PDB file of C-alpha atoms and ligand atoms in Angstrom:
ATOM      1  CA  UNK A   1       3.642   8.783 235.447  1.00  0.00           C
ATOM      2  CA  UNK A   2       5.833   5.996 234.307  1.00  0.00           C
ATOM      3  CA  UNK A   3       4.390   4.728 231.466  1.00  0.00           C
ATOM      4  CA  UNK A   4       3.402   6.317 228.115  1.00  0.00           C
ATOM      5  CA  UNK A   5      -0.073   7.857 228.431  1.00  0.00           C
ATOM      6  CA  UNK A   6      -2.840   7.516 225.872  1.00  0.00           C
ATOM      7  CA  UNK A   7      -4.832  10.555 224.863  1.00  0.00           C
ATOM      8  CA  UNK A   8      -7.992  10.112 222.629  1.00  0.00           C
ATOM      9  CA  UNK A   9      -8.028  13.461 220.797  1.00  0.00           C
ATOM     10  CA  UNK A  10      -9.279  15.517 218.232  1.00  0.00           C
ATOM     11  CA  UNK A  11      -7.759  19.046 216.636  1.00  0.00           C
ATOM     12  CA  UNK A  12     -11.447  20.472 216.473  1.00  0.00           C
ATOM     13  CA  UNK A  13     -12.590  19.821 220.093  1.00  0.00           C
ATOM     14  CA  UNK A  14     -12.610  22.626 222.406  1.00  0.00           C
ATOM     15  CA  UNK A  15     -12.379  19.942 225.329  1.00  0.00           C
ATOM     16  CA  UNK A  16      -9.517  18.349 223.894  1.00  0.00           C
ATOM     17  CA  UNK A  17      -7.681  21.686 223.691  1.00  0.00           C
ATOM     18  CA  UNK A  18      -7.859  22.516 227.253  1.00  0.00           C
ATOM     19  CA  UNK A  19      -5.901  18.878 227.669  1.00  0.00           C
ATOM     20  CA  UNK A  20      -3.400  19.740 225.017  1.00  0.00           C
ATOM     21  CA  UNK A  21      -2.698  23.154 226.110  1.00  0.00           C
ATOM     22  CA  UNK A  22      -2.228  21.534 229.575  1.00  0.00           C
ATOM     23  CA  UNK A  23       0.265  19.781 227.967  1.00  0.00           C
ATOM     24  CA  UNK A  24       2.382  22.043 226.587  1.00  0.00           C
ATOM     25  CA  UNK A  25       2.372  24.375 229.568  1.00  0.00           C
ATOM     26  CA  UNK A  26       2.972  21.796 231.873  1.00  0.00           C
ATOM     27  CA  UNK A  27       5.793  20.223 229.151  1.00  0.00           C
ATOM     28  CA  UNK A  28       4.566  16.991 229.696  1.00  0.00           C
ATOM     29  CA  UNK A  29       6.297  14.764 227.668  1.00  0.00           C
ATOM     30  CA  UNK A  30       4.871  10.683 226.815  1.00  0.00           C
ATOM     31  CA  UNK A  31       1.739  10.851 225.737  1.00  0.00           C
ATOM     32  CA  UNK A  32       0.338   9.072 222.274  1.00  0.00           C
ATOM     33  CA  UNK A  33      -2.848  10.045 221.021  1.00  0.00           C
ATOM     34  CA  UNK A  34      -5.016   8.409 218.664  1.00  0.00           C
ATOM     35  CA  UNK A  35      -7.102  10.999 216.546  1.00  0.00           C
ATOM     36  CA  UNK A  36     -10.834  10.529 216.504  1.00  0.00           C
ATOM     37  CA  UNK A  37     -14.283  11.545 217.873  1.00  0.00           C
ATOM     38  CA  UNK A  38     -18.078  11.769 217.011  1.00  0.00           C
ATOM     39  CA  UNK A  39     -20.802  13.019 217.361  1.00  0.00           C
ATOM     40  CA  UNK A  40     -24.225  12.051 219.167  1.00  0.00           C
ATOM     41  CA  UNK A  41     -25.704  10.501 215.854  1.00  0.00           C
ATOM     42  CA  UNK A  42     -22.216   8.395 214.615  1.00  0.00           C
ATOM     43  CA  UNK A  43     -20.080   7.072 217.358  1.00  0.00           C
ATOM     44  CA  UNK A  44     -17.898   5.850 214.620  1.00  0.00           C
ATOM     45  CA  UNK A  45     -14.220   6.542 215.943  1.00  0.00           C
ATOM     46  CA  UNK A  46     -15.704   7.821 219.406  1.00  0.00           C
ATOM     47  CA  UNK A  47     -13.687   5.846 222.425  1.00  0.00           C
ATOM     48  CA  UNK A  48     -16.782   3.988 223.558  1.00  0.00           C
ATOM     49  CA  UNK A  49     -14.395   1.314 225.138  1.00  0.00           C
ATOM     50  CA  UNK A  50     -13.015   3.637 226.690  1.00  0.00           C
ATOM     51  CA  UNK A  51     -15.744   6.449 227.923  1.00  0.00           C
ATOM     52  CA  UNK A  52     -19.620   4.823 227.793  1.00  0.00           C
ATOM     53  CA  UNK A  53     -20.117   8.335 226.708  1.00  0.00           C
ATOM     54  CA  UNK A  54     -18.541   8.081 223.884  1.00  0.00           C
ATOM     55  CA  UNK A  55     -16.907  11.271 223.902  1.00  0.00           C
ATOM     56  CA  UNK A  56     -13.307  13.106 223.561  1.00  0.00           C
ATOM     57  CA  UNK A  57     -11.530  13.448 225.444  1.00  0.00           C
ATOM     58  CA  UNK A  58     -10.531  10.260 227.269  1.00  0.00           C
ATOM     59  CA  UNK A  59      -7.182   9.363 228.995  1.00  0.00           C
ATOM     60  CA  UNK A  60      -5.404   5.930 229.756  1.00  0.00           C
ATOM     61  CA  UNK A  61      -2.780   6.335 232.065  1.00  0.00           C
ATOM     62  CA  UNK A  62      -0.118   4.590 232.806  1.00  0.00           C
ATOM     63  CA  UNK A  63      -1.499   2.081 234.959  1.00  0.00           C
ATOM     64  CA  UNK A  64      -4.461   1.086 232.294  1.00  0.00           C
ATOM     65  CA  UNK A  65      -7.184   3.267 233.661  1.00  0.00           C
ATOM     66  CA  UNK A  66      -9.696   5.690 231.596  1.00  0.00           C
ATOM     67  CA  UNK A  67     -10.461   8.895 232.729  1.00  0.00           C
ATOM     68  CA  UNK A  68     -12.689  11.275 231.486  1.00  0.00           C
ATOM     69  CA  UNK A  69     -14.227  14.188 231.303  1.00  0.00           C
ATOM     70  CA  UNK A  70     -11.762  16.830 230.482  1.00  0.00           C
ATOM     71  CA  UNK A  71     -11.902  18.389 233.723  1.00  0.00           C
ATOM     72  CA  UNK A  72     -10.733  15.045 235.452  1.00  0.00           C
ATOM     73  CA  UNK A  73      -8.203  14.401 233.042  1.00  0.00           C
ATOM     74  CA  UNK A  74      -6.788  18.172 233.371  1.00  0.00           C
ATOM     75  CA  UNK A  75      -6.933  17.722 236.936  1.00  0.00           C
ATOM     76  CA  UNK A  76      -5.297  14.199 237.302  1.00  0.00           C
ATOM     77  CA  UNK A  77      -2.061  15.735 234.544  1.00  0.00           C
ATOM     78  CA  UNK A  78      -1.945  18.286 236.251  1.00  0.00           C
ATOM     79  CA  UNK A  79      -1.452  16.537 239.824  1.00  0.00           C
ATOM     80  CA  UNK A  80       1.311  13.636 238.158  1.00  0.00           C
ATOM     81  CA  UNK A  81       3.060  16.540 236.999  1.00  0.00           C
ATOM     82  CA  UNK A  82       3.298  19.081 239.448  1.00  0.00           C
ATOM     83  CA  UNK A  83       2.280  21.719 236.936  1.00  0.00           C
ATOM     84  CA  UNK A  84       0.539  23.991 239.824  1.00  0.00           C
ATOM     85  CA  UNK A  85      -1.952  25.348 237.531  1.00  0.00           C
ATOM     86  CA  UNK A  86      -4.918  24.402 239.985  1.00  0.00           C
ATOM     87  CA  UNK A  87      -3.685  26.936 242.979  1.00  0.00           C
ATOM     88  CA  UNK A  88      -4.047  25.706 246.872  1.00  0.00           C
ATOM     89  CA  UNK A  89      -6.088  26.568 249.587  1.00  0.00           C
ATOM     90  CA  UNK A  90      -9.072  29.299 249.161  1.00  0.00           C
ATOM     91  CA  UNK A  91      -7.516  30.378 245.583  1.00  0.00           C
ATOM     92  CA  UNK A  92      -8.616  26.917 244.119  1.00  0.00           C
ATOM     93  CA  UNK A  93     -12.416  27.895 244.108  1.00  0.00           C
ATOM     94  CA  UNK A  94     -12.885  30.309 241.673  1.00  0.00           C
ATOM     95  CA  UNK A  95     -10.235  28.526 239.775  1.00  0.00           C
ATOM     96  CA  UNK A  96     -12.747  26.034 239.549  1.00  0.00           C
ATOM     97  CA  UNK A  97     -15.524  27.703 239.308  1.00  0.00           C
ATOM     98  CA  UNK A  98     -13.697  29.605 235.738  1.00  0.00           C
ATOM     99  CA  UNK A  99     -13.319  26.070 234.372  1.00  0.00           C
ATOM    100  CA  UNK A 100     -16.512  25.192 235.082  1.00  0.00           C
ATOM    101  CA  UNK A 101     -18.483  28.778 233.452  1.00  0.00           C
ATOM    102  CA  UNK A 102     -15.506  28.330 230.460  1.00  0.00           C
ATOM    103  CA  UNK A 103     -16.905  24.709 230.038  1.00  0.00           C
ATOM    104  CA  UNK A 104     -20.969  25.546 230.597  1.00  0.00           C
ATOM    105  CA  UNK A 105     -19.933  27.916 227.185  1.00  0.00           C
ATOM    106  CA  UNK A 106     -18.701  25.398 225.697  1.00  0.00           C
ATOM    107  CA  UNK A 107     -21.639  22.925 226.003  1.00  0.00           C
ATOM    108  CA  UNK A 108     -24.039  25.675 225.311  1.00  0.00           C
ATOM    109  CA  UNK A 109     -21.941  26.558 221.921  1.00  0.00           C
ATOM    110  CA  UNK A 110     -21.746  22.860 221.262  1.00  0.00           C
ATOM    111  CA  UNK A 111     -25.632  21.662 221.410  1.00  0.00           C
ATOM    112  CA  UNK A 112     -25.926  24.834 219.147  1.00  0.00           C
ATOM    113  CA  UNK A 113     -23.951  23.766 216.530  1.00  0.00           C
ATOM    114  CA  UNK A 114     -25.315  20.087 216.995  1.00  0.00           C
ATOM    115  CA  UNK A 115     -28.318  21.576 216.624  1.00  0.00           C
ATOM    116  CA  UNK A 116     -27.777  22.862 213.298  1.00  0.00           C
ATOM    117  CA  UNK A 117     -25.967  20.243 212.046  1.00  0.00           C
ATOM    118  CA  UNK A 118     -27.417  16.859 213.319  1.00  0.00           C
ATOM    119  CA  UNK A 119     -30.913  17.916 212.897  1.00  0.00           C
ATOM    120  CA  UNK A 120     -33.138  17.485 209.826  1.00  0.00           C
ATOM    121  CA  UNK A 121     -33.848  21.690 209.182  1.00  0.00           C
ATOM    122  CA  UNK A 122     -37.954  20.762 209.580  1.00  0.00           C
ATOM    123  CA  UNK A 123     -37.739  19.644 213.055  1.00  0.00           C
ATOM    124  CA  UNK A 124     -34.983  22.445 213.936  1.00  0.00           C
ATOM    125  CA  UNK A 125     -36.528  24.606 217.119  1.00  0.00           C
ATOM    126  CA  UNK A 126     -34.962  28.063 216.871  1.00  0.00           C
ATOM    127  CA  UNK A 127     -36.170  29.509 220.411  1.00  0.00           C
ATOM    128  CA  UNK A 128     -34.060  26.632 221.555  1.00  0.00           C
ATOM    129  CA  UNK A 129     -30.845  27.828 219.952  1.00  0.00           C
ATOM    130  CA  UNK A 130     -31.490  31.189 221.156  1.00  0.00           C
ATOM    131  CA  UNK A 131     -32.087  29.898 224.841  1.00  0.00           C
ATOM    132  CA  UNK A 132     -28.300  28.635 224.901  1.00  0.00           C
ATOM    133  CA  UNK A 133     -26.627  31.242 222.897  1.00  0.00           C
ATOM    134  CA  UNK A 134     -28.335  33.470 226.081  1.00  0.00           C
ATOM    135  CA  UNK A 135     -26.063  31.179 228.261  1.00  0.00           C
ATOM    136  CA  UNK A 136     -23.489  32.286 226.512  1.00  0.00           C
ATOM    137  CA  UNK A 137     -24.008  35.703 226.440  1.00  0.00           C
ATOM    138  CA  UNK A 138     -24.734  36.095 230.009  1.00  0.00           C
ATOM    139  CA  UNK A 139     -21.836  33.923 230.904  1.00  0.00           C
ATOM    140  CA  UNK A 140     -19.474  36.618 228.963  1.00  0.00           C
ATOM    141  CA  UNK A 141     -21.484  39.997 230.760  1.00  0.00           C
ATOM    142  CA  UNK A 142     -20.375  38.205 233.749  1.00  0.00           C
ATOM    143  CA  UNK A 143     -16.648  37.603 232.553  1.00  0.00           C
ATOM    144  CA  UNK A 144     -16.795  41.007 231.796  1.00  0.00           C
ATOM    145  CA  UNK A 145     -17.826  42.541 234.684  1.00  0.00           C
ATOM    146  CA  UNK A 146     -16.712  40.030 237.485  1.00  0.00           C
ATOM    147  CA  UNK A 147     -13.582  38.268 236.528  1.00  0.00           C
ATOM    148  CA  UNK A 148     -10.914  40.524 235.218  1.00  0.00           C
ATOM    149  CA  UNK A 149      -8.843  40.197 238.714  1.00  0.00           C
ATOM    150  CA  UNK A 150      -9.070  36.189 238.215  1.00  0.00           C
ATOM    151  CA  UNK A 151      -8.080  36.843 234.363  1.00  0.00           C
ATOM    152  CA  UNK A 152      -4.672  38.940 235.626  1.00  0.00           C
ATOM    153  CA  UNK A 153      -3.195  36.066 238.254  1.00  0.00           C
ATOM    154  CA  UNK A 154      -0.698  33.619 237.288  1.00  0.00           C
ATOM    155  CA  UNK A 155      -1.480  31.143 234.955  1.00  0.00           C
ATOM    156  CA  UNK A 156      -4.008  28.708 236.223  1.00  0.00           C
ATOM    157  CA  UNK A 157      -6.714  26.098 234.304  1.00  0.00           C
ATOM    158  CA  UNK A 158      -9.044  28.229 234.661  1.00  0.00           C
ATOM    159  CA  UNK A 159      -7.843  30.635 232.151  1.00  0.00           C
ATOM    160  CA  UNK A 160      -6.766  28.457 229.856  1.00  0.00           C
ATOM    161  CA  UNK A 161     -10.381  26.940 229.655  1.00  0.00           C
ATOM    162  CA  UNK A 162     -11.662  30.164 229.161  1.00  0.00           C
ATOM    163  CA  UNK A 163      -8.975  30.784 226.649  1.00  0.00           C
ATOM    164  CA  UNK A 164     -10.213  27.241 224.694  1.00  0.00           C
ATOM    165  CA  UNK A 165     -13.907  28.182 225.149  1.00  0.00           C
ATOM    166  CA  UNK A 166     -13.264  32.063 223.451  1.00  0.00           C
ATOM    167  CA  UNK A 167     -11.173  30.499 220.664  1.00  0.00           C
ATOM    168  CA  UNK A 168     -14.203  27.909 220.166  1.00  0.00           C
ATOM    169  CA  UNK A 169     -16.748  30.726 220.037  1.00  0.00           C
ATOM    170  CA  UNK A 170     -14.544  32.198 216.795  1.00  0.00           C
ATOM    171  CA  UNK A 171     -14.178  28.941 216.005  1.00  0.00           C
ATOM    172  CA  UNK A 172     -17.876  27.966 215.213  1.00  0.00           C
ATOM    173  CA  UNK A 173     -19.933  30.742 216.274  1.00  0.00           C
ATOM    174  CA  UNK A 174     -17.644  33.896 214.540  1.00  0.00           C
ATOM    175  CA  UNK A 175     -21.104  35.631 212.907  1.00  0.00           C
ATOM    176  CA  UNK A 176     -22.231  36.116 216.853  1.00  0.00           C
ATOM    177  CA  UNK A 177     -19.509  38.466 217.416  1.00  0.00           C
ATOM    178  CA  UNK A 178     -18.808  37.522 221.057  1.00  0.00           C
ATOM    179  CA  UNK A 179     -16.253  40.527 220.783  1.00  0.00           C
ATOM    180  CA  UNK A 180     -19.108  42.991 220.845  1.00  0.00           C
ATOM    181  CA  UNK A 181     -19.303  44.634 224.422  1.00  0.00           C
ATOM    182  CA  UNK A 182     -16.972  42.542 226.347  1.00  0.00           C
ATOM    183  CA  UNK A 183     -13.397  44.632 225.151  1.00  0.00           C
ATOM    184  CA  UNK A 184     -11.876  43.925 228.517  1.00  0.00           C
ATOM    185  CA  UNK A 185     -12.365  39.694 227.835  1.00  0.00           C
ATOM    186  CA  UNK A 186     -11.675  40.822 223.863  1.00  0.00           C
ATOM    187  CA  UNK A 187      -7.760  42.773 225.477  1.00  0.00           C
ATOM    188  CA  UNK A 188      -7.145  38.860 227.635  1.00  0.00           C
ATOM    189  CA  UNK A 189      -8.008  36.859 224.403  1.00  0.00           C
ATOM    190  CA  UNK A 190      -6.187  38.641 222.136  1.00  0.00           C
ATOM    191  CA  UNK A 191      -2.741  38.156 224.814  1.00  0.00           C
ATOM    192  CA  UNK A 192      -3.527  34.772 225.981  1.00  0.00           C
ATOM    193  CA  UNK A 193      -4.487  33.542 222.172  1.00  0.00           C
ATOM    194  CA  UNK A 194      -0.559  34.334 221.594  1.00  0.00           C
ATOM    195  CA  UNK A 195       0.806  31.811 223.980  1.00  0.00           C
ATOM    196  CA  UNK A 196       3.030  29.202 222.065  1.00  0.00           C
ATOM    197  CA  UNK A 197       0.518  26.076 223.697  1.00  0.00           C
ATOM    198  CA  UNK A 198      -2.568  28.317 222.667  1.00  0.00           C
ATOM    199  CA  UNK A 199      -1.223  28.761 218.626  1.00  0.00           C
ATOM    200  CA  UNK A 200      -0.160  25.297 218.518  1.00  0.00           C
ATOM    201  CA  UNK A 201      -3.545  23.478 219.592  1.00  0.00           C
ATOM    202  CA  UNK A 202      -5.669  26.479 217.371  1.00  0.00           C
ATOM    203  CA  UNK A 203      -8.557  23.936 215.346  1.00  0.00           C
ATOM    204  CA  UNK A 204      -8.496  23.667 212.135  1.00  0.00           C
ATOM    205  CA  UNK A 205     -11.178  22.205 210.215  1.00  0.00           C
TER     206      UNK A 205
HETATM  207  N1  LIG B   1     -17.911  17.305 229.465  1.00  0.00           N
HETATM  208  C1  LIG B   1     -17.074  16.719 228.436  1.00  0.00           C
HETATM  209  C2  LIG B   1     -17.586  17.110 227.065  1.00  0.00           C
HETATM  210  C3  LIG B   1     -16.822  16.394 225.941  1.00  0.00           C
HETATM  211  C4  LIG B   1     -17.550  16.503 224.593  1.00  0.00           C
HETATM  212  O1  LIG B   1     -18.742  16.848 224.539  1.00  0.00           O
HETATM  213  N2  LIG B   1     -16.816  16.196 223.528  1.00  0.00           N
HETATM  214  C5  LIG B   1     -17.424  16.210 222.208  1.00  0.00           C
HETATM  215  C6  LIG B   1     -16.430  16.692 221.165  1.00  0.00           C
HETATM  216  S1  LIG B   1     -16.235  18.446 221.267  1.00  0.00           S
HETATM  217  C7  LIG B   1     -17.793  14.792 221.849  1.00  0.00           C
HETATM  218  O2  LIG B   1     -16.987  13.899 221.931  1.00  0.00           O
HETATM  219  N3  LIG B   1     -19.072  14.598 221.429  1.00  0.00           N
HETATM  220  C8  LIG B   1     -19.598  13.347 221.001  1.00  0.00           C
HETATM  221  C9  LIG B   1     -20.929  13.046 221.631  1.00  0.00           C
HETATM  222  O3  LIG B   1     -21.498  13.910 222.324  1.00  0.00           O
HETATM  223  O4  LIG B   1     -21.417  11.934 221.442  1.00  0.00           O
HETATM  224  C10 LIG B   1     -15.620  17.109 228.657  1.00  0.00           C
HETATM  225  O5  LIG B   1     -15.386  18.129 229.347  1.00  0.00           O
HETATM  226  O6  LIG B   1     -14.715  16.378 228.244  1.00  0.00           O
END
């Protein structure tokens, strides 16, 4: 990294936090970011020039190219700065594997609350809002149950999307209670929501 960096960014989007935490834990320094987003309906202020999917986050690097998704962009920081938060050899799987359950609750909470705000109440199909919350839900029995060893190693990406996705779900989804059942995920929340990178990047809105 030689250049200055540009992030497209947003302080409400879950996504966008992983690559902010990154960051800060990595102390990367040089990056602008231009404040934006949208939704499905109104790509007004999405980067469409930048990701055909018109969502946040995006990256330019240095050299003029756009990544995206967020998992790309984490990955690619990550690598330019030696931050070491994706592990080597066999350890990099479930690290992986973390970001990738941490981001499935994401889009599951996500299409919920498009759900219930993009579409007109009369066509509004409430078994399908159930069907992803269940994602959700089974996705934290098996956090519960499965992951605590992954939860107590050093500092990787996968926690921290898992840190982003739990913060999201008191975010937008507080009335669900995620809390309820899971109090060994509720103990690593409550520690890893008091990280400096985790308080500074907390949405607001
Ligand atoms: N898989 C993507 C998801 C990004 C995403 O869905 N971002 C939302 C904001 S939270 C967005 O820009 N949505 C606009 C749209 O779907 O058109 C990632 O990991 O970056």
């Amino acid at each position: 990294m030689n250049g200055r960096l540009t992030l497209f960014s947003s302080l409400t989007s879950p996504y966008v936090r992983k690559v902010r935490v990154l960051i800060r834990e990595a102390g990367i320094v040089g990056i602008d970011e231009i404040m934006g987003g949208g939704t499905p309906l109104d790509q007004t202020g999405a980067p469409v020039g930048q990701n055909p999917l018109g969502k946040v986050p995006a990256l330019v690097t240095d050299t003029g190219e756009a990544l995206f998704d967020s998992r790309v962009i984490c990955r690619w920081l990550d690598d330019h700065a030696g931050a070491g938060l994706y592990p080597g050899g066999e350890a990099l799987w479930r690290v992986l594997v973390l970001e990738s359950l941490a981001d499935g609750i994401l889009d599951a909470a996500l299409l919920m609350i498009y759900e219930s705000r993009l579409r007109p109440e009369e066509i509004r199909f409430a078994p399908w809002v159930e069907s992803q919350w269940l994602k959700v839900a089974r996705s934290l029995d098996t956090l519960e149950n499965g992951w605590a060893g992954d939860l107590e190693q050093p500092l990787n990406m996968g926690q921290i999307a898992l840190g982003c996705a739990l913060g999201y779900l008191d975010f937008r989804h507080s009335a669900r209670n995620w809390r309820d059942g899971h109090p060994r995920l509720a103990a690593w929340e409550e520690a890893f929501a008091r990280r400096a990178p985790m308080r500074e990047t907390r949405p607001v809105g």
